[in-house]
Short mmCIF file of C-alpha atoms and ligand atoms in Angstrom, two decimals:
data_model
loop_
_atom_site.label_atom_id
_atom_site.label_comp_id
_atom_site.label_asym_id
_atom_site.label_seq_id
_atom_site.Cartn_x
_atom_site.Cartn_y
_atom_site.Cartn_z
CA MET A 6 0.01 -0.23 0.00
CA THR A 7 1.20 3.88 -0.64
CA ALA A 8 3.07 5.02 2.10
CA PRO A 9 0.38 7.53 3.59
CA HIS A 10 1.87 10.76 3.36
CA ARG A 11 1.73 10.05 -0.75
CA ARG A 12 -2.18 10.53 -1.60
CA PRO A 13 -2.78 8.16 -4.49
CA LEU A 14 -3.18 9.42 -7.74
CA ILE A 15 -5.44 8.46 -10.89
CA ALA A 16 -5.56 10.40 -13.83
CA GLY A 17 -7.32 9.60 -17.41
CA ASN A 18 -5.63 10.22 -20.42
CA TRP A 19 -8.46 10.46 -22.76
CA LYS A 20 -5.75 10.43 -25.30
CA MET A 21 -7.33 12.15 -29.37
CA ASN A 22 -10.33 10.60 -28.06
CA MET A 23 -14.04 12.00 -27.52
CA LEU A 24 -15.84 15.54 -29.17
CA LEU A 25 -17.06 17.77 -26.92
CA LYS A 26 -20.56 15.77 -25.88
CA ASP A 27 -18.78 12.82 -25.12
CA SER A 28 -16.48 14.77 -23.37
CA VAL A 29 -19.44 16.41 -20.76
CA ASP A 30 -21.12 13.02 -20.42
CA LEU A 31 -18.15 11.36 -19.38
CA VAL A 32 -17.26 13.36 -17.05
CA ARG A 33 -20.70 14.16 -15.78
CA LYS A 34 -21.12 10.41 -15.03
CA ILE A 35 -17.42 10.48 -13.13
CA LEU A 36 -18.95 13.24 -11.10
CA ASP A 37 -22.13 11.54 -10.56
CA GLY A 38 -20.35 8.35 -9.45
CA LEU A 39 -17.48 9.80 -7.01
CA SER A 40 -17.40 9.08 -3.66
CA SER A 41 -14.73 9.93 -1.19
CA PRO A 42 -12.50 8.40 -3.22
CA PRO A 43 -9.41 6.89 -2.07
CA ALA A 44 -7.68 9.09 -4.56
CA GLU A 45 -6.85 12.33 -5.63
CA VAL A 46 -8.56 12.29 -9.38
CA ILE A 47 -7.43 13.75 -13.05
CA VAL A 48 -8.85 13.81 -16.39
CA ALA A 49 -7.17 14.85 -19.48
CA PRO A 50 -9.40 15.45 -22.40
CA PRO A 51 -7.82 16.77 -25.79
CA PHE A 52 -7.32 20.29 -26.03
CA THR A 53 -10.98 20.87 -27.56
CA ALA A 54 -12.65 20.12 -24.81
CA LEU A 55 -10.65 21.23 -22.24
CA THR A 56 -12.68 24.59 -21.43
CA VAL A 57 -15.75 22.90 -21.74
CA VAL A 58 -14.40 19.92 -19.08
CA SER A 59 -13.39 22.70 -16.54
CA GLU A 60 -16.71 24.67 -16.38
CA LEU A 61 -17.82 21.21 -15.11
CA LEU A 62 -14.98 20.85 -12.74
CA LYS A 63 -15.23 24.18 -10.38
CA ASP A 64 -16.24 22.09 -7.16
CA GLY A 65 -12.50 20.89 -7.34
CA ARG A 66 -13.25 17.25 -6.44
CA VAL A 67 -11.86 15.94 -10.08
CA ARG A 68 -8.57 18.26 -11.54
CA LEU A 69 -7.91 18.90 -15.01
CA ALA A 70 -4.96 18.14 -17.28
CA ALA A 71 -3.76 18.88 -20.56
CA GLN A 72 -1.80 15.88 -23.04
CA ASP A 73 0.84 18.04 -23.56
CA MET A 74 2.63 21.75 -23.87
CA HIS A 75 5.07 23.94 -25.50
CA TRP A 76 7.83 25.23 -23.14
CA GLU A 77 7.17 28.61 -24.67
CA ALA A 78 5.14 30.79 -23.48
CA SER A 79 3.68 32.32 -27.05
CA GLY A 80 5.02 33.12 -29.84
CA ALA A 81 5.75 31.90 -33.68
CA PHE A 82 5.21 28.18 -33.00
CA THR A 83 1.90 26.79 -35.14
CA GLY A 84 0.20 24.21 -33.87
CA GLU A 85 1.26 24.68 -30.07
CA VAL A 86 -0.35 25.26 -26.65
CA SER A 87 1.50 27.14 -24.17
CA GLY A 88 1.43 26.91 -20.34
CA PRO A 89 -0.56 30.46 -20.01
CA MET A 90 -3.24 29.22 -22.25
CA LEU A 91 -3.53 25.69 -20.14
CA LYS A 92 -4.09 27.89 -17.31
CA ASP A 93 -6.72 29.84 -18.87
CA ALA A 94 -7.90 27.22 -20.28
CA GLY A 95 -8.48 26.04 -16.45
CA CYS A 96 -5.61 23.71 -16.39
CA GLN A 97 -4.27 22.08 -13.35
CA ALA A 98 -1.75 19.75 -14.27
CA VAL A 99 -0.46 18.23 -17.46
CA ILE A 100 1.01 14.83 -19.16
CA LEU A 101 4.54 15.38 -20.72
CA GLY A 102 7.17 12.68 -22.32
CA HIS A 103 4.47 10.32 -22.97
CA SER A 104 5.64 7.73 -25.13
CA GLU A 105 3.25 8.40 -27.87
CA ARG A 106 4.65 11.71 -28.09
CA ARG A 107 8.54 10.39 -27.85
CA ARG A 108 7.62 7.88 -30.10
CA TYR A 109 5.21 10.51 -33.35
CA PHE A 110 6.15 13.87 -32.65
CA GLY A 111 9.88 13.79 -31.63
CA ASP A 112 9.69 14.21 -27.93
CA THR A 113 13.41 13.83 -26.38
CA GLU A 114 14.62 14.21 -23.01
CA THR A 115 15.77 17.66 -23.73
CA THR A 116 12.63 18.77 -25.20
CA VAL A 117 11.06 16.86 -21.83
CA ASN A 118 13.38 18.94 -19.12
CA LYS A 119 12.08 22.05 -21.43
CA LYS A 120 8.51 21.36 -20.69
CA LEU A 121 9.07 20.42 -17.19
CA ARG A 122 11.06 23.65 -16.76
CA ALA A 123 7.13 25.68 -17.86
CA ALA A 124 5.01 23.43 -16.45
CA LEU A 125 6.66 24.21 -13.01
CA ALA A 126 7.00 27.82 -13.93
CA HIS A 127 3.36 28.46 -14.65
CA LYS A 128 2.39 26.27 -11.74
CA LEU A 129 0.99 23.51 -13.67
CA VAL A 130 1.63 19.73 -11.90
CA PRO A 131 3.68 18.34 -14.84
CA ILE A 132 3.17 14.13 -14.72
CA VAL A 133 6.17 13.40 -16.43
CA CYS A 134 6.04 9.69 -18.55
CA ILE A 135 8.79 7.56 -18.68
CA GLY A 136 8.96 3.46 -19.68
CA GLU A 137 11.15 0.91 -22.09
CA THR A 138 10.45 -0.76 -24.92
CA LEU A 139 9.30 -4.38 -25.62
CA GLU A 140 12.77 -4.39 -26.89
CA GLU A 141 14.61 -2.74 -24.80
CA ARG A 142 13.19 -4.54 -21.55
CA GLU A 143 13.86 -8.00 -23.42
CA ALA A 144 17.99 -6.91 -24.18
CA GLN A 145 18.22 -5.93 -20.04
CA ARG A 146 18.17 -2.37 -20.37
CA THR A 147 15.16 -1.50 -18.51
CA PHE A 148 17.26 0.19 -15.41
CA ARG A 149 19.32 1.78 -18.40
CA VAL A 150 16.58 3.50 -20.01
CA LEU A 151 14.54 4.62 -16.80
CA GLU A 152 17.88 5.77 -15.55
CA THR A 153 18.27 7.71 -18.39
CA GLN A 154 14.34 9.23 -19.08
CA ILE A 155 14.80 10.32 -15.33
CA LYS A 156 18.26 12.32 -15.42
CA GLY A 157 17.43 13.59 -18.61
CA ALA A 158 13.74 14.88 -18.02
CA LEU A 159 15.26 16.28 -14.35
CA ALA A 160 17.99 17.86 -15.60
CA GLY A 161 19.05 21.30 -14.03
CA PHE A 162 16.71 21.67 -11.35
CA ALA A 163 16.71 21.95 -6.98
CA PRO A 164 15.45 19.58 -5.20
CA ALA A 165 12.56 21.82 -3.88
CA ASP A 166 11.40 22.73 -7.43
CA LEU A 167 10.38 19.82 -7.97
CA ALA A 168 8.34 19.25 -5.02
CA SER A 169 4.70 18.81 -7.28
CA VAL A 170 6.32 16.55 -9.98
CA VAL A 171 5.15 13.09 -10.32
CA ILE A 172 6.39 10.66 -12.42
CA ALA A 173 4.31 7.83 -14.57
CA TYR A 174 6.17 4.97 -15.20
CA GLU A 175 4.18 3.40 -17.80
CA PRO A 176 6.55 0.71 -20.14
CA VAL A 177 5.42 0.84 -23.43
CA TRP A 178 5.05 -2.70 -24.33
CA ALA A 179 2.17 -2.88 -22.02
CA ILE A 180 0.40 1.13 -23.50
CA GLY A 181 -2.68 -0.31 -24.67
CA THR A 182 -1.73 -3.44 -25.78
CA GLY A 183 -3.46 -5.31 -23.07
CA LYS A 184 -0.63 -6.44 -21.26
CA THR A 185 -0.52 -5.33 -17.95
CA ALA A 186 3.05 -4.90 -16.12
CA THR A 187 2.95 -7.47 -13.52
CA PRO A 188 2.96 -5.92 -9.73
CA ASP A 189 6.24 -7.69 -8.83
CA GLN A 190 7.39 -6.05 -12.27
CA ALA A 191 5.61 -2.28 -11.26
CA GLN A 192 7.15 -2.46 -8.05
CA GLU A 193 10.91 -3.10 -8.82
CA ALA A 194 10.72 -0.56 -11.58
CA HIS A 195 9.17 2.31 -9.07
CA LEU A 196 11.33 1.42 -6.12
CA PHE A 197 14.26 1.89 -8.58
CA VAL A 198 12.89 5.27 -10.05
CA ARG A 199 12.23 6.46 -6.19
CA LYS A 200 15.89 5.94 -5.92
CA GLN A 201 17.30 7.47 -8.32
CA VAL A 202 15.68 10.16 -7.28
CA ALA A 203 17.09 10.11 -4.13
CA GLY A 204 20.24 10.04 -5.76
CA LEU A 205 19.87 12.77 -7.77
CA TYR A 206 17.91 14.78 -5.28
CA GLY A 207 18.06 12.94 -1.77
CA ASP A 208 15.44 11.18 0.33
CA GLY A 209 12.97 13.25 1.46
CA LEU A 210 12.03 14.16 -2.28
CA ALA A 211 12.25 10.80 -3.40
CA GLN A 212 9.92 10.17 -0.64
CA GLY A 213 7.42 12.60 -1.37
CA MET A 214 7.30 11.98 -5.09
CA ARG A 215 4.31 10.18 -6.31
CA ILE A 216 4.95 7.43 -8.81
CA LEU A 217 2.12 5.76 -10.94
CA TYR A 218 2.22 3.02 -13.16
CA GLY A 219 0.50 3.04 -16.35
CA GLY A 220 -0.11 0.25 -18.87
CA SER A 221 -3.32 -1.51 -19.68
CA VAL A 222 -4.77 -0.68 -16.16
CA THR A 223 -8.08 -1.54 -15.56
CA PRO A 224 -10.87 -2.48 -12.67
CA GLU A 225 -9.49 -6.00 -12.72
CA ASN A 226 -5.99 -5.50 -12.56
CA VAL A 227 -5.60 -1.76 -10.53
CA ASP A 228 -5.82 -3.65 -7.06
CA THR A 229 -3.51 -5.94 -7.11
CA LEU A 230 -1.24 -2.52 -8.53
CA MET A 231 -2.11 -0.27 -6.27
CA SER A 232 -1.34 -2.44 -3.62
CA GLN A 233 2.09 -2.56 -4.25
CA PRO A 234 3.97 -0.18 -1.69
CA ASP A 235 5.91 1.52 -4.00
CA VAL A 236 2.24 2.01 -6.22
CA ASP A 237 1.53 5.51 -5.83
CA GLY A 238 -1.52 5.68 -8.46
CA ALA A 239 -2.19 5.11 -12.16
CA LEU A 240 -2.55 6.83 -15.47
CA VAL A 241 -5.17 4.88 -17.48
CA GLY A 242 -5.73 5.16 -21.12
CA GLY A 243 -8.42 3.19 -22.52
CA ALA A 244 -10.70 2.22 -19.27
CA SER A 245 -11.03 5.81 -18.41
CA LEU A 246 -12.79 6.63 -21.54
CA LYS A 247 -16.45 4.17 -19.91
CA ALA A 248 -17.60 5.91 -16.70
CA ALA A 249 -17.87 2.58 -14.89
CA GLY A 250 -15.20 1.10 -15.20
CA PHE A 251 -12.73 4.60 -14.45
CA LEU A 252 -15.21 4.90 -11.00
CA ARG A 253 -13.95 1.35 -9.87
CA ILE A 254 -10.08 2.04 -11.10
CA ILE A 255 -10.75 5.64 -8.88
CA HIS A 256 -12.15 3.57 -5.66
CA PHE A 257 -9.66 1.08 -5.69
CA GLN A 258 -9.62 -2.04 -2.96
CA THR A 259 -13.16 -0.42 -2.18
CA PRO A 260 -16.18 -2.50 -2.25
CA VAL A 261 -18.29 -2.44 -5.53
CA ARG A 262 -21.28 -0.25 -4.61
CA ASN A 263 -24.78 -0.66 -6.33
C1 PEP B 324 -1.58 5.62 -21.44
O1 PEP B 324 -2.16 6.59 -22.05
O2 PEP B 324 -0.89 6.07 -20.40
C2 PEP B 324 -2.22 4.04 -20.89
C3 PEP B 324 -0.98 3.97 -19.72
O3 PEP B 324 -3.18 4.04 -21.96
P1 PEP B 324 -3.54 2.20 -21.80
O4 PEP B 324 -4.15 2.80 -20.46
O5 PEP B 324 -4.80 2.27 -22.85
O6 PEP B 324 -2.86 1.61 -21.72
#
């Protein structure tokens, strides 16, 4: 079980899904079904739905995240969205360095690091994604990859700067594939990440930092994943698009209500 000083966090990444009407329906259903969840809850709709969803989240029970951002505040960057724009749209958090951004859109350690700096400057809670591919795992390179990604993303900060940072360990082979990491695999990676952060920035920061697991989290597997001591929550893709399933994930380890 998560250490008591780390509040569990369940975040839903909608990716490139949901038109406005679907977004409103989903959020209304989530809000209707919330009953003292054991976790903080975040949803990350596509950019186009942020303002509409923000209007529905005014009571603060669920917080709003974007799925990416640019590091500059404004300027000639066609197609990009900045930190001040996300704040203006009602966001409190932002996902950075998701493996789909790294794979399809060229995000690197350097750009993730710049985005992290910008997110913190604009007081957005950054959810920084890291994780190895299947090839890297099979070549016994998982820890080396995680170390490189952590060092790259977190380079050049003071420990106090990073207090709000959330890390999401998302093995690429588990994202959208239905192949979830076993609870032991998740725990092993999370503990490694926490030790890396401790080595770089001290045990105080590392013990307080929330590390989420992502990769085919479902209502069926969330309870065992969340029973691991270093798993502090989940970043949920596919299963966050249906209210009933997401609500069960949010209320992990609590009996199903009728
Ligand atoms: C994700 O989008 O970060 C993710 C983990 O997706 P899924 O839950 O669908 O594997």
